[in-house]
């Protein structure tokens, strides 16, 4: 089996695995980063979103051989102490209900703020629209992103 | 009030102070969740509370957390009566036990309304014992002592003792039979929007759901079942699947095929590589059209009478209108698909399941394995949504069977496709309504003829073999709140092989849609404002009136609207609570619909955590809007046609209306909050569309092509 070197949350992991294995399952099953969630396996729901070289990326649709050597950040690596502005506003606004889709929502939102420090509702909608939430936390997500943007300034 | 009080709540778990281990989840942040185990030097006045010598209070939660913040609101109730310092309160998920905690099922918006008084009493009992202990120590009357912030205080002598310092004496005292409950006006926690005890774990990936459980030597499995309902396995060829790296075993399990592998991806690839021949059975010839035709035919049958007042058949001088309404099957589509970790040993088994119904799993698996019930341990994990789906344990026996066979722990995971094809769907329904107005435009007659599959009838057909009524199927229809002198509500069962189940708000979602749109039609026919028409018929239902008035007032009912805009309202009682909603929509000439705003009110009695109620209302509205605008399950060749989120769409953030929630202040007993916000959404939106462009919506989901003027 091929060998891969993965940089995850600033740590280096070497693994042997089939080249077509989606990053999602490498993270969850092989390395124990279970914060990244399986929702649909087809890139429709966004629960599996991580950052690959700073870009919000669907880990369920990203084969491990496409991210060999790339800098990967998962929800566990966003901060060590819940101090990322998005995490802080997610806590203060009590965004989460069941919480299952939230790692993906948070990673997408954090990537949005990285490239757009002051998103308006439309920017938020277009960045977040492919992240599904069945509990219906959308209103709070929007609010929390605005708050995080303000705090980041 | 149907609080299920139980003697056992007031019996002490241990009268002496035990010493044991604290086993807590390894979490990087301030620990508020204790996994399991005995708290060191603990005082356990009842099954709900443990207080340790270091002054920590651990409250046991015997319900499932699925996003409704029950891990916070139940501890709040206990801590309120205990007068505990909230910052010292922890929560532990109960072990699954046949009767120690009463029912451990989570559903029917019932966790708080069915346990409020017993939880308060549990807290009050502990408080009483701690006060008694302090009064004995100080040799002062107990009446001079009070509990405050996890201490007992004697203000006369300015003495205080921490709860932790009182536990050994408190543990030796007799439990008071009837502890005095606090006066509601003295509440310091109940009624406050406190942050969720598990909020922080949900923003950093440390919250553990069922799918996140990992055990040493664990293997990963998928199971492929026949997608045609009632079909069975004829034969399969695993040659290709067996060649996939990581695939370890492939075998038949309960009419399906299990692929067991070293990781999830191999198990999924193995599943995809199977060559299978199914015997599709007779349901293969069924599709949505055939089901609809069958329901139409059935609608000619006389139904089982659910409610009859006066005589709807013998009216004079009236104008009648008739309308039919249709609601489709829909799926729960929890974001976390069904999964179960099972570890079956020779004479015991342990399971980790995101479930709303752990006791049923425990008893059925014990029976299946022929083990004593205490040999089957069922750990309830966090769950990625429930909405009624996780009351079913259909996937559990397969996980158990696989683990038993491979003699290793296994994680069975359903793919999204498995999950969508094998749900217990919200029953599709057909509603035929007839209403009559007098010459003074008063509603004098109401007939509601319901045709739908029965959840109970599918589970236990023998209960209905003599034409008995399924009471659940007429929920929300037989309790029409309006004063109408002649009412007839009846029900015709129309079961097929499509599995049906309890979907958020259950039959209230369909019945409220029919009721509240039809009332709107009648109001229009009578030429009376939709709010006023309802109000004059609600004189016996003050809480309906109050929620309607509140929502209408906050939404500005009757105010001028922009061109293409419309406003509609609906009110419904379910799970002991009342909700009214006013929807504002815009419909373009081409029929494009945008739901601009929903203003909702709720009366759910005493509110434990207002922000939690708001979140549940917001969630119910989004869940309800999804099924109003999308989320239709159709049948083709005896199977569900949809397979994933591309063809079973959920509401997205850019379609999200502004939502405003208003809570009616109340000191009545607490009632449901997880579901009552759902039923009014669809009729409010449908009525708003009529108000906008005169198109009457009688079928869900609402399709743009039907709204074109």
Coordinates of C-alpha atoms in Angstrom, one line a residue, chain B residues 302-307 392 425-429 431 448-479 489-495 500-502 506-508 510-511:
Chain B
X302 CA -66.5 5.2 5.9
X303 CA -63.8 6.0 8.5
X304 CA -63.6 5.1 12.2
X305 CA -65.1 8.0 14.1
X306 CA -62.6 9.9 16.2
X307 CA -64.9 12.7 17.2
X392 CA -36.3 2.8 16.3
X425 CA -41.1 7.9 7.1
X426 CA -43.6 10.5 8.2
X427 CA -46.9 9.0 6.9
X428 CA -48.3 10.5 3.7
X429 CA -51.9 11.6 4.2
X431 CA -57.5 15.0 4.1
X448 CA -62.4 16.1 8.6
X449 CA -62.0 12.8 6.9
X450 CA -58.4 11.5 7.2
X451 CA -56.7 8.8 5.1
X452 CA -53.2 7.8 6.1
X453 CA -51.0 4.9 7.1
X454 CA -51.0 4.1 10.8
X455 CA -47.7 3.9 12.6
X456 CA -49.3 1.8 15.4
X457 CA -51.2 -0.2 12.9
X458 CA -48.1 -1.2 11.0
X459 CA -46.3 -2.1 14.2
X460 CA -49.1 -4.1 15.8
X461 CA -51.8 -4.8 13.3
X462 CA -53.6 -7.2 15.7
X463 CA -54.6 -4.2 17.8
X464 CA -56.7 -2.8 15.0
X465 CA -58.1 -5.9 13.4
X466 CA -61.6 -5.1 14.6
X467 CA -61.5 -1.6 13.1
X468 CA -60.3 0.1 16.3
X469 CA -59.3 3.8 16.0
X470 CA -55.6 4.7 15.9
X471 CA -55.8 7.7 18.3
X472 CA -52.4 8.9 17.4
X473 CA -53.3 9.3 13.7
X474 CA -56.0 11.8 14.6
X475 CA -53.9 13.9 16.9
X476 CA -54.3 17.5 16.1
X477 CA -57.6 16.8 14.2
X478 CA -59.9 15.5 16.9
X479 CA -59.0 18.3 19.2
X489 CA -63.6 13.7 12.5
X490 CA -63.0 10.2 11.1
X491 CA -60.0 8.1 10.0
X492 CA -59.3 5.5 7.4
X493 CA -56.1 3.4 7.7
X494 CA -54.1 3.1 4.4
X495 CA -51.1 1.0 5.2
X500 CA -43.9 4.8 8.8
X501 CA -42.7 6.3 12.0
X502 CA -42.8 9.2 14.5
X506 CA -46.0 13.2 14.4
X507 CA -49.5 13.4 12.9
X508 CA -49.8 17.0 14.1
X510 CA -50.3 16.8 8.6
X511 CA -53.5 17.4 10.5

